[in-house]
mmCIF file of C-alpha atoms in Angstrom:
data_model
loop_
_atom_site.group_PDB
_atom_site.id
_atom_site.type_symbol
_atom_site.label_atom_id
_atom_site.label_comp_id
_atom_site.label_asym_id
_atom_site.label_seq_id
_atom_site.Cartn_x
_atom_site.Cartn_y
_atom_site.Cartn_z
ATOM 1 C CA SER A 239 189.044 434.121 85.763
ATOM 2 C CA ALA A 240 185.558 434.856 86.983
ATOM 3 C CA VAL A 241 182.857 436.533 84.949
ATOM 4 C CA ILE A 242 180.515 438.637 87.029
ATOM 5 C CA SER A 243 177.264 440.261 86.004
ATOM 6 C CA GLN A 244 175.229 442.787 87.926
ATOM 7 C CA LYS A 245 171.672 444.020 87.621
ATOM 8 C CA PRO A 246 170.583 446.696 87.229
ATOM 9 C CA SER A 247 173.460 448.472 85.525
ATOM 10 C CA ARG A 248 172.039 451.799 86.615
ATOM 11 C CA ASP A 249 168.962 453.224 88.291
ATOM 12 C CA ILE A 250 167.521 456.506 89.422
ATOM 13 C CA CYS A 251 165.556 456.214 92.633
ATOM 14 C CA GLN A 252 163.599 458.499 94.894
ATOM 15 C CA ARG A 253 164.735 459.131 98.429
ATOM 16 C CA GLY A 254 163.163 456.864 100.989
ATOM 17 C CA THR A 255 162.848 453.905 98.641
ATOM 18 C CA SER A 256 165.005 450.770 98.470
ATOM 19 C CA LEU A 257 166.900 449.136 95.624
ATOM 20 C CA THR A 258 168.135 445.568 95.421
ATOM 21 C CA ILE A 259 171.232 444.917 93.330
ATOM 22 C CA GLN A 260 171.910 441.418 92.048
ATOM 23 C CA CYS A 261 175.299 439.875 91.444
ATOM 24 C CA GLN A 262 175.809 436.634 89.523
ATOM 25 C CA VAL A 263 179.128 434.808 89.130
ATOM 26 C CA ASP A 264 179.848 432.165 86.520
ATOM 27 C CA SER A 265 181.547 429.859 89.024
ATOM 28 C CA GLN A 266 181.127 428.870 92.640
ATOM 29 C CA VAL A 267 182.942 431.098 95.096
ATOM 30 C CA THR A 268 183.137 431.039 98.860
ATOM 31 C CA MET A 269 183.191 434.771 99.488
ATOM 32 C CA MET A 270 181.608 437.630 97.628
ATOM 33 C CA PHE A 271 182.345 441.243 98.420
ATOM 34 C CA TRP A 272 180.309 444.396 98.026
ATOM 35 C CA TYR A 273 182.052 447.726 97.447
ATOM 36 C CA ARG A 274 180.908 451.286 97.029
ATOM 37 C CA GLN A 275 182.704 453.771 94.812
ATOM 38 C CA GLN A 276 181.539 457.360 95.004
ATOM 39 C CA PRO A 277 182.211 459.560 91.961
ATOM 40 C CA GLY A 278 185.919 460.096 91.470
ATOM 41 C CA GLN A 279 186.722 458.249 94.672
ATOM 42 C CA SER A 280 188.290 454.996 95.704
ATOM 43 C CA LEU A 281 186.551 451.755 96.557
ATOM 44 C CA THR A 282 185.197 451.193 100.036
ATOM 45 C CA LEU A 283 184.345 447.708 101.213
ATOM 46 C CA ILE A 284 180.783 447.502 102.513
ATOM 47 C CA ALA A 285 180.616 443.869 103.517
ATOM 48 C CA THR A 286 181.759 440.343 102.853
ATOM 49 C CA ALA A 287 179.078 437.783 102.065
ATOM 50 C CA ASN A 288 179.640 434.104 102.809
ATOM 51 C CA GLN A 289 177.163 431.491 101.725
ATOM 52 C CA GLY A 290 175.263 430.072 104.649
ATOM 53 C CA SER A 291 176.165 432.726 107.176
ATOM 54 C CA GLU A 292 175.447 436.351 107.884
ATOM 55 C CA ALA A 293 177.446 438.952 106.044
ATOM 56 C CA THR A 294 180.309 440.681 107.805
ATOM 57 C CA TYR A 295 180.028 444.465 107.648
ATOM 58 C CA GLU A 296 182.844 446.981 107.693
ATOM 59 C CA SER A 297 182.928 449.928 110.034
ATOM 60 C CA GLY A 298 180.355 452.512 109.041
ATOM 61 C CA PHE A 299 178.010 450.055 107.320
ATOM 62 C CA VAL A 300 175.117 448.286 109.021
ATOM 63 C CA ILE A 301 172.826 445.447 108.098
ATOM 64 C CA ASP A 302 169.650 447.499 108.450
ATOM 65 C CA LYS A 303 170.853 449.896 105.780
ATOM 66 C CA PHE A 304 172.582 447.384 103.495
ATOM 67 C CA PRO A 305 170.999 443.954 103.941
ATOM 68 C CA ILE A 306 172.758 441.248 101.968
ATOM 69 C CA SER A 307 171.606 437.844 100.854
ATOM 70 C CA ARG A 308 173.804 434.965 99.750
ATOM 71 C CA PRO A 309 171.497 432.066 98.914
ATOM 72 C CA ASN A 310 174.088 430.005 97.019
ATOM 73 C CA LEU A 311 177.694 429.983 95.875
ATOM 74 C CA THR A 312 177.118 431.927 92.662
ATOM 75 C CA PHE A 313 174.687 434.666 93.655
ATOM 76 C CA SER A 314 174.296 437.544 96.076
ATOM 77 C CA THR A 315 172.130 440.601 96.499
ATOM 78 C CA LEU A 316 172.758 443.924 98.188
ATOM 79 C CA THR A 317 169.828 446.125 99.138
ATOM 80 C CA VAL A 318 170.285 449.835 99.673
ATOM 81 C CA SER A 319 167.458 450.728 102.056
ATOM 82 C CA ASN A 320 165.697 453.996 102.775
ATOM 83 C CA MET A 321 167.892 455.770 100.272
ATOM 84 C CA SER A 322 169.100 459.333 100.520
ATOM 85 C CA PRO A 323 171.089 461.379 97.960
ATOM 86 C CA GLU A 324 174.253 460.486 99.897
ATOM 87 C CA ASP A 325 173.781 456.898 98.740
ATOM 88 C CA SER A 326 174.332 457.949 95.132
ATOM 89 C CA SER A 327 177.303 455.894 94.107
ATOM 90 C CA ILE A 328 178.512 452.943 92.080
ATOM 91 C CA TYR A 329 178.037 449.629 93.838
ATOM 92 C CA LEU A 330 180.306 446.786 92.774
ATOM 93 C CA CYS A 331 180.363 443.163 93.683
ATOM 94 C CA SER A 332 183.599 441.268 93.641
ATOM 95 C CA VAL A 333 184.970 437.768 94.108
ATOM 96 C CA ASP A 334 188.383 436.476 95.039
ATOM 97 C CA GLN A 335 189.741 433.633 92.936
ATOM 98 C CA GLY A 336 193.290 432.436 93.257
ATOM 99 C CA HIS A 337 194.241 435.641 95.072
ATOM 100 C CA GLU A 338 192.975 437.731 92.178
ATOM 101 C CA GLN A 339 189.954 439.894 92.786
ATOM 102 C CA TYR A 340 187.443 440.234 89.984
ATOM 103 C CA PHE A 341 184.848 442.978 89.871
ATOM 104 C CA GLY A 342 181.440 443.150 88.312
ATOM 105 C CA PRO A 343 180.591 446.030 85.967
ATOM 106 C CA GLY A 344 178.919 447.949 88.785
ATOM 107 C CA THR A 345 175.508 449.436 89.411
ATOM 108 C CA ARG A 346 175.339 453.210 89.091
ATOM 109 C CA LEU A 347 172.751 454.484 91.564
ATOM 110 C CA THR A 348 171.421 458.023 91.600
ATOM 111 C CA VAL A 349 169.082 459.046 94.408
ATOM 112 C CA THR A 350 166.962 462.134 93.875
ATOM 113 C CA GLY B 180 192.416 451.435 111.501
ATOM 114 C CA GLN B 181 194.460 450.308 108.548
ATOM 115 C CA GLN B 182 195.071 453.019 105.959
ATOM 116 C CA VAL B 183 196.563 452.880 102.498
ATOM 117 C CA MET B 184 197.819 456.134 101.070
ATOM 118 C CA GLN B 185 198.607 456.660 97.438
ATOM 119 C CA ILE B 186 200.376 459.526 95.680
ATOM 120 C CA PRO B 187 200.130 461.443 93.497
ATOM 121 C CA GLN B 188 196.382 461.825 93.086
ATOM 122 C CA TYR B 189 196.735 462.987 89.494
ATOM 123 C CA GLN B 190 199.529 462.827 86.973
ATOM 124 C CA HIS B 191 199.650 464.151 83.451
ATOM 125 C CA VAL B 192 202.461 463.079 81.133
ATOM 126 C CA GLN B 193 203.397 463.396 77.515
ATOM 127 C CA GLU B 194 203.298 460.159 75.592
ATOM 128 C CA GLY B 195 206.657 458.452 75.922
ATOM 129 C CA GLU B 196 207.417 459.811 79.382
ATOM 130 C CA ASP B 197 207.629 457.564 82.418
ATOM 131 C CA PHE B 198 205.101 457.461 85.255
ATOM 132 C CA THR B 199 205.268 456.247 88.841
ATOM 133 C CA THR B 200 202.635 455.942 91.549
ATOM 134 C CA TYR B 201 203.459 455.185 95.169
ATOM 135 C CA CYS B 202 201.500 453.387 97.814
ATOM 136 C CA ASN B 203 202.112 453.383 101.581
ATOM 137 C CA SER B 204 200.346 451.428 104.278
ATOM 138 C CA SER B 205 200.088 452.284 107.950
ATOM 139 C CA THR B 206 200.506 448.594 108.784
ATOM 140 C CA THR B 207 202.450 445.623 107.453
ATOM 141 C CA LEU B 208 200.616 443.945 104.614
ATOM 142 C CA SER B 209 200.328 440.265 103.791
ATOM 143 C CA ASN B 210 200.241 441.226 100.144
ATOM 144 C CA ILE B 211 199.519 444.177 97.909
ATOM 145 C CA GLN B 212 197.496 444.225 94.730
ATOM 146 C CA TRP B 213 197.321 446.698 91.888
ATOM 147 C CA TYR B 214 194.284 447.493 89.773
ATOM 148 C CA LYS B 215 193.583 449.657 86.757
ATOM 149 C CA GLN B 216 190.237 451.337 86.182
ATOM 150 C CA ARG B 217 189.528 452.921 82.839
ATOM 151 C CA PRO B 218 187.073 455.837 82.773
ATOM 152 C CA GLY B 219 183.571 454.437 83.076
ATOM 153 C CA GLY B 220 184.877 450.950 83.726
ATOM 154 C CA HIS B 221 185.402 448.734 86.717
ATOM 155 C CA PRO B 222 188.700 447.894 88.417
ATOM 156 C CA VAL B 223 190.738 445.243 86.643
ATOM 157 C CA PHE B 224 193.307 443.220 88.522
ATOM 158 C CA LEU B 225 196.890 443.775 87.372
ATOM 159 C CA ILE B 226 199.116 441.958 89.816
ATOM 160 C CA GLN B 227 199.666 440.759 93.361
ATOM 161 C CA LEU B 228 202.937 441.082 95.268
ATOM 162 C CA VAL B 229 203.504 438.870 98.275
ATOM 163 C CA LYS B 230 207.183 438.678 99.151
ATOM 164 C CA SER B 231 209.272 441.343 100.838
ATOM 165 C CA GLY B 232 211.315 443.215 98.220
ATOM 166 C CA GLU B 233 209.485 441.525 95.357
ATOM 167 C CA VAL B 234 209.725 443.044 91.888
ATOM 168 C CA LYS B 235 207.494 441.951 89.025
ATOM 169 C CA LYS B 236 207.302 443.167 85.467
ATOM 170 C CA GLN B 237 204.503 443.149 82.940
ATOM 171 C CA LYS B 238 205.821 444.536 79.658
ATOM 172 C CA ARG B 239 206.283 448.275 80.383
ATOM 173 C CA LEU B 240 204.918 448.024 83.941
ATOM 174 C CA THR B 241 207.205 447.364 86.915
ATOM 175 C CA PHE B 242 205.757 446.647 90.348
ATOM 176 C CA GLN B 243 207.753 446.703 93.577
ATOM 177 C CA PHE B 244 206.937 445.656 97.135
ATOM 178 C CA GLY B 245 208.996 447.226 99.876
ATOM 179 C CA GLU B 246 211.279 445.300 102.179
ATOM 180 C CA ALA B 247 209.063 446.092 105.172
ATOM 181 C CA LYS B 248 205.928 445.126 103.202
ATOM 182 C CA LYS B 249 204.416 448.525 103.921
ATOM 183 C CA ASN B 250 204.967 450.270 100.620
ATOM 184 C CA SER B 251 204.779 449.586 96.937
ATOM 185 C CA SER B 252 205.202 451.311 93.614
ATOM 186 C CA LEU B 253 204.039 450.958 90.038
ATOM 187 C CA HIS B 254 206.266 452.346 87.313
ATOM 188 C CA ILE B 255 205.256 452.630 83.685
ATOM 189 C CA THR B 256 208.017 453.124 81.144
ATOM 190 C CA ALA B 257 207.348 455.125 77.986
ATOM 191 C CA THR B 258 203.651 455.736 78.591
ATOM 192 C CA GLN B 259 201.127 455.302 75.806
ATOM 193 C CA THR B 260 197.646 456.747 75.436
ATOM 194 C CA THR B 261 196.260 453.317 76.250
ATOM 195 C CA ASP B 262 197.730 453.656 79.757
ATOM 196 C CA VAL B 263 195.189 456.315 80.768
ATOM 197 C CA GLY B 264 193.024 455.465 83.744
ATOM 198 C CA THR B 265 193.165 455.316 87.496
ATOM 199 C CA TYR B 266 195.631 452.979 89.140
ATOM 200 C CA PHE B 267 194.723 451.692 92.582
ATOM 201 C CA CYS B 268 196.824 449.817 95.051
ATOM 202 C CA ALA B 269 195.016 447.633 97.556
ATOM 203 C CA GLY B 270 196.619 446.358 100.699
ATOM 204 C CA ALA B 271 195.600 443.055 102.198
ATOM 205 C CA GLY B 272 195.519 443.102 105.951
ATOM 206 C CA THR B 273 192.373 442.028 107.726
ATOM 207 C CA ALA B 274 190.459 443.245 104.682
ATOM 208 C CA LEU B 275 191.410 444.566 101.261
ATOM 209 C CA ILE B 276 191.897 448.311 101.675
ATOM 210 C CA PHE B 277 192.136 450.410 98.531
ATOM 211 C CA GLY B 278 194.232 453.524 98.150
ATOM 212 C CA LYS B 279 192.591 456.616 96.679
ATOM 213 C CA GLY B 280 194.172 455.934 93.320
ATOM 214 C CA THR B 281 196.340 457.860 90.900
ATOM 215 C CA THR B 282 194.633 459.113 87.777
ATOM 216 C CA LEU B 283 196.954 459.141 84.804
ATOM 217 C CA SER B 284 196.325 461.199 81.712
ATOM 218 C CA VAL B 285 198.558 460.989 78.651
ATOM 219 C CA SER B 286 198.744 463.479 75.822
ATOM 220 C CA SER B 287 200.124 462.563 72.451
#
């Protein structure tokens, strides 16, 4: 199994600012995934991050709003740019190992 | 686009009663996965089903994958208070698409 940590665990940010969320995995993985989970809702895939290439974004999500870095096989960052209250959500990173998907503890973001 | 629908959205049971949640996909899936999320926690992988008609059991939990690989179910026998949480199915097509989840509450 994979152990995933995320920083920060939570933050309160002002609209118009940006927040970078870090995700660290305890083993090397090819793909890392970023999800958003709004309060009481399901998980929505934002993008898939492969090391050495640009992230692949799902419909409704764009690189300018959610830039992603993947500098090596154990680390990724997701930036939420120019935030608005609608971006208030839990952001989770995830990895796929042996066809099991493991999730980080999430970053709870509140935009005021 | 691909959609995964899950019912019911909420279910309340008395401890000891059975519980079932159903998942339906608009397209054929390569596999389906089930997750449990406790309140305030993150999703935890339970199981993956790959084969048409597959049935897997984990103690009191029984998972089924439909013959057409478009639907699945999770059945919990004799629920306990430790079963509370939200159960998500996730269908693997071109991407992993999560259902909206079924939130289970159990009263003792």
